[in-house]
Amino acid sequence: MTRAPRLDRETRLSIALVAVFIPTYATVLYLQAGLMVVGIVCGAMVAGFVAWLRTTVRYPPATEAILPAYLLALALFLFHVLEEFQFGFAARIATAAHVHWTEVQFIEVIVLLGPTIWIAGAIGIYKRHPLGNYIAWFFFIGMIVGEPTHMLVFPFMEGGRYHYFPGMWSALFPMAPAAYGIYRMLADPRKGDAQDTLPAVS
Amino acid sequence: MRHSTAVHAAPDRQPLAVYTARLTSTVFALAATVTVSLAAYVYGGSPLGVTVLGASALALAGWLATARGGAVENGSAFNLLVLTTVALMLVYAEQWSTGFPAVLIRSFPAAYPPGTGLSGHSFIAVFTLAGMAMLVLGLLGYYHRLPIGEFAAWFTFSWTLCATILAYVTGLLGSHGPHYVGGLAFGPVASIFALLGIRRLVEASSETGSAR
C-alpha cells in the first residue's frame, strides 16, 4: 500500500494556523454570543477542517471548480446578513438563547471580520493555496449546516406559533452554490500543477 | 471531396456576441451609474452623491476607453481586485467604528437639510453589506471575463479612490477644521491597491489589443 505524499511546508503551516485560529475565534465568539452561536459557526469550522484534512489538503481543487460557486455563495450570504441586520437578528438571538449579544458585536464579528476573511479567501482559492482551500470548505459547510437553522431551530426557540425569524427568507439561497462547490471539490480530478487559474477564453 | 461549410458561419457570430454583450453591459452600467448616484445624493447628501458620481464617471470613462475592439481583457487584475475589496472593507470598518456618517453631516451642515444623511445603521447596510455583495458579484463577473465584470472592476478601483478622497476632504476641509476622520488610516492602503489595479487594467487592455 503506497503512503500519501508528505505535506509540504506551506500546507503544514496552513494546518497549524487553522488549528490555532479555530479555538481563538471560538473563544471570542463564545464570550460574545454564547454556546449556541459558537456551536453553529465553529462547528462548521471544525467540520470544514476535518473535511479538508481528509480530502483536498494535498491537492487543492482547480480554481474554476470552486471559485465561481464560492463568490456566488458569498454574495448571497452578504444579502442574507443584510436581512438579519435589518430585522435585528442579534437581539432576537440574545433573547432566545439567553445571552448578551449586542448589535455592535454582531457587526464586528459577522458583518466585518467574517466577510473580510472570506473575501480575502478568494485569493487563496484563485492561487490554489491550502489556506484558501480550507476557507472554502469552512464557508461551504457553514452555509449548508448553519443556514437551515434559521427555519428549523430559531423560530422554535422563541416558542409560540411558527413565525418569522430575521434572516429566514434569504437563508437557504447560499446553500445551492455551496453544495455545488463541495460537489466540484470532491468530483474534480486532482491536478498537480497550478496553471489553470483563469477560465479559457471563449 | 466534400467540404464542410459550417466553419464559415462561426466567425461572424463571435464578434456579434461580444458586441451584444458589450452593448448590454454599457446600457446597464449607465443605468446603474445614474441610479446609484441619484440614490447617494437623495439619501446621503451631496458629498456622497458627488463622490459616487465621480467614481462612476471615472469607471465608465476608463472602461469605455480601454474596451478597444470589443475584446475583454485577460483577467490579470483579479488579485488586485480582491486586495482592493478587502482593503475597502477595512476602510469601512474604520469609518463605522469612528462614526464617519455623523462626522460627514457635521462637517458639511449646509449639504444636509433635515431628513438627509446616513446613520451608522444605514452605513453598514448600504456599504458593508449590500455594496460589498455587489462588488463580490463584480468579482465573479470579472473572473468570467464578462464585459460587465470589467466595468465592476473599474468601479471597485474608482470608488475606493474616491471614497478615500472624500475622507481626506472631510478631514481637511470640514467645518471643524483639519482633524482625523475614519478612513484616513486604511484609505491610502486601499488606494494603492486601487491605483495598481487601474494600471493593470490599462496594461492588460493594451496587451489584449495588441494580441488581436
XYZ file of C-alpha atoms in Angstrom:
414
model
C 0.000 0.000 0.000
C 1.540 3.333 -1.024
C 1.599 6.112 1.538
C 0.213 9.544 0.800
C 2.930 12.044 -0.151
C 4.308 14.110 2.706
C 2.716 17.511 3.183
C 4.840 20.417 2.041
C 5.903 23.209 4.393
C 3.268 25.631 3.166
C 0.478 23.131 3.811
C 1.786 22.200 7.250
C 1.951 25.884 8.181
C -1.604 26.388 6.923
C -2.843 23.471 9.029
C -1.125 24.896 12.095
C -2.617 28.345 11.507
C -6.116 26.934 11.189
C -5.635 24.741 14.264
C -4.763 27.862 16.255
C -7.378 30.124 14.698
C -10.369 27.863 15.373
C -10.146 27.837 19.187
C -9.189 31.516 19.253
C -12.194 32.541 17.178
C -14.417 30.138 19.132
C -13.353 31.729 22.414
C -14.072 35.257 21.203
C -17.423 34.242 19.779
C -18.362 32.302 22.939
C -17.588 35.300 25.135
C -19.756 37.446 22.903
C -22.643 35.280 21.804
C -22.734 32.134 23.894
C -22.681 28.437 23.229
C -25.314 28.125 20.517
C -23.739 30.565 18.075
C -20.326 29.043 18.747
C -21.732 25.592 18.137
C -23.052 26.586 14.727
C -20.168 28.742 13.494
C -17.246 26.900 14.997
C -18.893 23.569 14.391
C -18.710 24.455 10.709
C -15.075 25.479 11.143
C -14.189 22.134 12.729
C -16.222 20.152 10.190
C -14.529 22.081 7.394
C -11.144 21.378 8.961
C -11.805 17.653 9.137
C -13.224 17.523 5.605
C -10.238 19.474 4.298
C -7.708 17.211 6.006
C -9.423 14.085 4.737
C -9.910 15.199 1.137
C -8.247 18.097 -0.658
C -5.445 19.168 1.687
C -2.704 17.774 -0.570
C -4.229 18.786 -3.896
C -6.348 21.951 -3.787
C -9.011 21.754 -6.479
C -8.782 23.664 -9.739
C -9.746 27.312 -9.412
C -12.587 27.147 -11.901
C -14.043 24.227 -9.936
C -14.899 26.223 -6.836
C -14.188 29.940 -7.213
C -17.404 30.829 -9.109
C -19.534 28.881 -6.605
C -17.616 30.444 -3.725
C -18.106 34.014 -4.945
C -21.789 33.456 -5.693
C -22.381 31.872 -2.277
C -20.514 34.733 -0.617
C -22.602 37.381 -2.376
C -25.827 35.579 -1.421
C -24.554 35.261 2.142
C -23.928 39.016 2.351
C -27.502 39.678 1.210
C -28.625 37.184 3.875
C -26.666 39.004 6.601
C -28.274 42.221 5.345
C -31.697 40.731 6.094
C -30.507 39.596 9.530
C -29.085 43.037 10.272
C -32.134 44.942 9.104
C -34.505 42.920 11.271
C -32.460 42.693 14.462
C -31.006 39.188 14.388
C -28.545 39.786 17.230
C -31.178 40.984 19.683
C -33.550 38.136 18.845
C -30.808 35.516 19.265
C -29.713 37.120 22.517
C -33.249 36.894 23.873
C -33.937 33.399 22.582
C -30.625 31.941 23.758
C -30.467 33.996 26.966
C -27.105 35.557 26.149
C -25.860 39.110 25.865
C -25.072 39.727 22.193
C -25.306 43.316 21.028
C -25.716 44.707 17.529
C -22.229 46.205 17.776
C -20.752 42.769 18.473
C -22.781 41.299 15.605
C -21.396 43.967 13.267
C -17.821 43.437 14.432
C -17.770 39.673 14.030
C -20.445 38.730 11.483
C -20.537 41.827 9.253
C -16.915 42.992 9.275
C -14.452 40.309 10.415
C -16.048 37.271 8.804
C -16.667 38.718 5.331
C -13.188 40.299 5.296
C -11.665 36.848 5.817
C -13.956 35.248 3.249
C -13.314 37.873 0.574
C -9.574 37.523 1.181
C -10.050 33.768 0.871
C -10.899 34.282 -2.797
C -7.225 34.989 -3.473
C -6.263 31.764 -1.734
C -8.738 29.819 -3.849
C -7.608 31.618 -7.027
C -3.988 30.689 -6.314
C -4.894 27.184 -5.071
C -3.296 27.909 -1.702
C -4.078 25.359 1.049
C -5.446 28.085 3.336
C -7.789 29.245 0.597
C -8.993 25.695 0.176
C -9.736 25.405 3.917
C -11.653 28.694 3.872
C -13.745 27.305 1.008
C -14.501 24.123 2.973
C -15.416 26.098 6.096
C -17.631 28.501 4.193
C -19.420 25.866 2.125
C -20.099 23.619 5.126
C -21.177 26.628 7.157
C -23.738 27.562 4.538
C -25.179 24.053 4.364
C -25.214 23.331 8.106
C -25.803 26.778 9.564
C -28.349 28.384 7.263
C -31.254 25.943 7.744
C -31.201 26.738 11.464
C -32.972 29.992 10.628
C -36.014 27.944 9.664
C -35.597 24.758 11.690
C -34.265 25.985 15.048
C -34.508 29.693 15.779
C -38.280 30.193 15.421
C -38.921 27.282 17.793
C -36.556 28.712 20.383
C -38.876 31.659 20.823
C -41.935 29.472 21.273
C -45.451 30.164 20.158
C -46.780 29.791 16.626
C -44.171 29.310 13.910
C -43.138 32.800 12.860
C -40.599 34.897 11.025
C -37.033 34.995 12.353
C -34.522 37.570 10.957
C -32.640 36.123 8.026
C -35.154 33.377 7.376
C -36.217 34.337 3.869
C -32.713 34.550 2.405
C -31.123 31.770 4.481
C -31.394 28.879 2.071
C -30.117 30.514 -1.114
C -26.382 30.350 -0.315
C -26.771 26.603 0.163
C -27.161 25.964 -3.554
C -23.773 27.250 -4.752
C -22.201 25.878 -1.558
C -23.465 22.379 -2.293
C -22.261 22.679 -5.874
C -18.853 23.866 -4.656
C -18.462 20.856 -2.368
C -19.526 18.558 -5.183
C -16.925 20.048 -7.523
C -14.194 19.894 -4.875
C -14.803 16.193 -4.397
C -15.550 15.291 -8.007
C -12.787 17.110 -9.858
C -9.605 15.170 -10.550
C -6.605 16.210 -8.521
C -4.223 18.322 -10.569
C -0.570 18.651 -9.632
C 0.092 21.960 -11.381
C -1.401 25.392 -10.825
C -1.666 26.515 -14.460
C -5.454 26.613 -14.690
C -6.182 29.766 -12.682
C -8.288 31.510 -15.325
C -11.174 30.218 -17.406
C -10.403 29.527 -21.026
C -11.071 32.424 -23.368
C -14.208 31.666 -25.338
C -14.414 15.655 -51.951
C -16.959 17.212 -49.648
C -16.114 20.392 -47.755
C -17.750 21.425 -44.529
C -19.412 24.843 -44.720
C -20.172 25.107 -41.016
C -16.815 26.793 -40.283
C -17.794 29.808 -42.486
C -20.805 30.670 -40.295
C -18.999 30.635 -36.918
C -16.576 33.647 -37.166
C -19.401 36.197 -37.740
C -21.332 35.066 -34.652
C -18.489 35.539 -32.163
C -17.869 39.281 -32.794
C -21.651 39.879 -32.774
C -21.979 38.090 -29.424
C -19.150 40.154 -27.958
C -20.663 43.364 -29.361
C -24.072 42.488 -27.926
C -22.582 41.697 -24.531
C -20.694 44.997 -24.519
C -23.735 46.979 -25.615
C -25.911 45.381 -22.939
C -23.238 45.919 -20.322
C -22.802 49.561 -21.332
C -26.508 50.271 -21.040
C -26.617 48.517 -17.664
C -23.536 50.399 -16.453
C -25.064 53.739 -17.489
C -28.338 52.874 -15.775
C -26.541 51.799 -12.617
C -24.414 54.964 -12.636
C -27.418 57.257 -12.851
C -29.486 55.333 -10.295
C -26.783 54.842 -7.674
C -25.547 58.430 -7.956
C -29.054 59.818 -7.538
C -29.728 57.492 -4.599
C -26.465 58.543 -2.968
C -27.490 62.202 -3.330
C -31.081 61.712 -2.135
C -30.228 59.639 0.940
C -26.582 60.508 1.570
C -26.382 64.179 0.710
C -24.353 65.996 -1.933
C -20.892 64.983 -0.584
C -21.766 61.339 -1.053
C -23.657 61.972 -4.281
C -20.718 63.807 -5.840
C -18.317 61.056 -4.699
C -20.422 58.267 -6.198
C -20.963 60.235 -9.412
C -17.236 60.907 -9.694
C -16.361 57.258 -9.114
C -18.965 56.113 -11.624
C -17.831 58.607 -14.251
C -14.190 57.605 -13.776
C -15.119 53.934 -14.035
C -17.217 54.452 -17.160
C -14.541 56.556 -18.834
C -11.762 54.103 -18.018
C -13.796 51.094 -19.066
C -15.005 52.540 -22.350
C -11.574 53.957 -23.182
C -9.874 50.600 -22.692
C -12.550 48.447 -24.333
C -10.982 48.811 -27.738
C -12.133 46.360 -30.362
C -14.637 44.768 -28.026
C -12.221 42.226 -26.573
C -12.437 41.593 -22.837
C -9.060 41.894 -21.131
C -7.313 38.870 -19.724
C -8.464 38.988 -16.084
C -4.963 39.610 -14.764
C -6.113 42.200 -12.202
C -8.102 39.655 -10.180
C -5.690 39.551 -7.248
C -5.554 43.348 -7.042
C -9.332 43.468 -7.263
C -9.668 41.141 -4.266
C -6.996 43.023 -2.306
C -8.744 46.327 -3.016
C -12.081 44.894 -1.899
C -10.568 43.573 1.341
C -8.842 46.897 1.990
C -12.106 48.718 1.284
C -13.760 46.567 3.941
C -11.078 47.734 6.385
C -11.805 51.335 5.382
C -15.499 50.767 6.093
C -14.649 49.167 9.454
C -12.521 52.176 10.364
C -15.231 54.592 9.271
C -18.031 52.769 11.101
C -16.043 52.480 14.328
C -15.304 56.220 14.291
C -18.827 57.329 13.395
C -17.940 58.673 9.942
C -21.555 59.128 8.744
C -22.273 61.526 11.605
C -18.918 63.260 11.121
C -19.766 63.809 7.457
C -23.034 65.524 8.356
C -21.376 67.703 10.980
C -18.528 68.635 8.631
C -20.813 69.833 5.821
C -24.006 71.015 7.544
C -25.182 73.065 4.562
C -25.218 69.926 2.418
C -27.580 68.081 4.776
C -31.075 69.521 5.172
C -33.228 67.789 7.799
C -34.026 64.197 6.902
C -30.928 63.583 4.811
C -27.674 61.841 5.641
C -26.827 58.274 6.517
C -26.970 56.826 10.002
C -24.442 54.303 11.264
C -27.033 51.590 10.714
C -27.613 52.655 7.115
C -23.882 52.874 6.506
C -23.477 49.227 7.477
C -26.482 48.101 5.462
C -25.613 50.044 2.307
C -21.820 49.876 2.119
C -20.536 46.866 4.027
C -23.394 44.519 3.175
C -25.344 45.427 0.029
C -22.431 47.266 -1.549
C -19.949 44.508 -0.767
C -22.338 41.870 -2.116
C -22.476 43.772 -5.406
C -18.681 44.093 -5.503
C -18.335 40.330 -4.898
C -20.721 39.698 -7.802
C -18.498 42.050 -9.787
C -15.529 39.856 -8.834
C -17.427 36.887 -10.219
C -18.193 38.716 -13.454
C -14.585 39.830 -13.816
C -13.300 36.297 -13.198
C -15.550 35.076 -16.012
C -14.242 37.931 -18.244
C -17.685 39.374 -18.787
C -17.813 42.981 -20.037
C -19.942 43.988 -17.043
C -17.309 42.352 -14.830
C -14.725 44.631 -16.399
C -16.868 47.638 -15.529
C -17.304 46.307 -11.999
C -13.520 46.107 -11.665
C -13.141 49.691 -12.870
C -15.860 50.809 -10.463
C -14.315 48.990 -7.487
C -10.965 50.687 -8.069
C -12.521 54.090 -8.800
C -14.871 54.001 -5.823
C -12.007 53.085 -3.493
C -10.010 56.095 -4.700
C -12.961 58.467 -4.476
C -14.043 57.208 -1.047
C -10.532 57.852 0.250
C -10.562 61.326 -1.275
C -13.906 62.018 0.439
C -12.405 61.003 3.799
C -9.449 63.338 3.297
C -11.631 66.212 2.089
C -13.856 65.736 5.133
C -10.890 65.654 7.473
C -9.068 68.608 5.953
C -11.848 70.907 4.704
C -14.753 70.111 7.015
C -16.379 72.870 9.054
C -14.478 71.894 12.212
C -11.057 72.400 10.654
C -8.414 69.755 9.986
C -8.923 66.684 12.149
C -8.843 62.905 11.975
C -11.832 61.164 10.436
C -12.411 57.498 9.760
C -10.796 56.294 6.549
C -7.588 58.296 6.825
C -5.597 55.280 8.069
C -6.707 52.467 5.754
C -7.755 54.689 2.850
C -4.213 55.155 1.478
C -3.544 51.416 1.644
C -6.733 50.696 -0.266
C -5.944 53.454 -2.752
C -2.519 51.977 -3.516
C -4.154 48.675 -4.445
C -6.756 50.573 -6.481
C -4.148 52.546 -8.418
C -2.139 49.400 -9.105
C -5.364 47.759 -10.242
C -6.189 50.568 -12.647
C -2.676 50.400 -14.047
C -3.063 46.636 -14.527
C -6.400 47.090 -16.300
C -4.868 49.618 -18.696
C -1.800 47.437 -19.324
C -3.921 44.327 -19.830
C -6.157 46.164 -22.254
C -3.103 47.148 -24.310
C -1.878 43.529 -24.221
C -5.265 42.271 -25.355
C -5.484 44.851 -28.109
C -2.020 44.112 -29.479
C -2.639 40.370 -29.374
C -5.612 40.614 -31.749
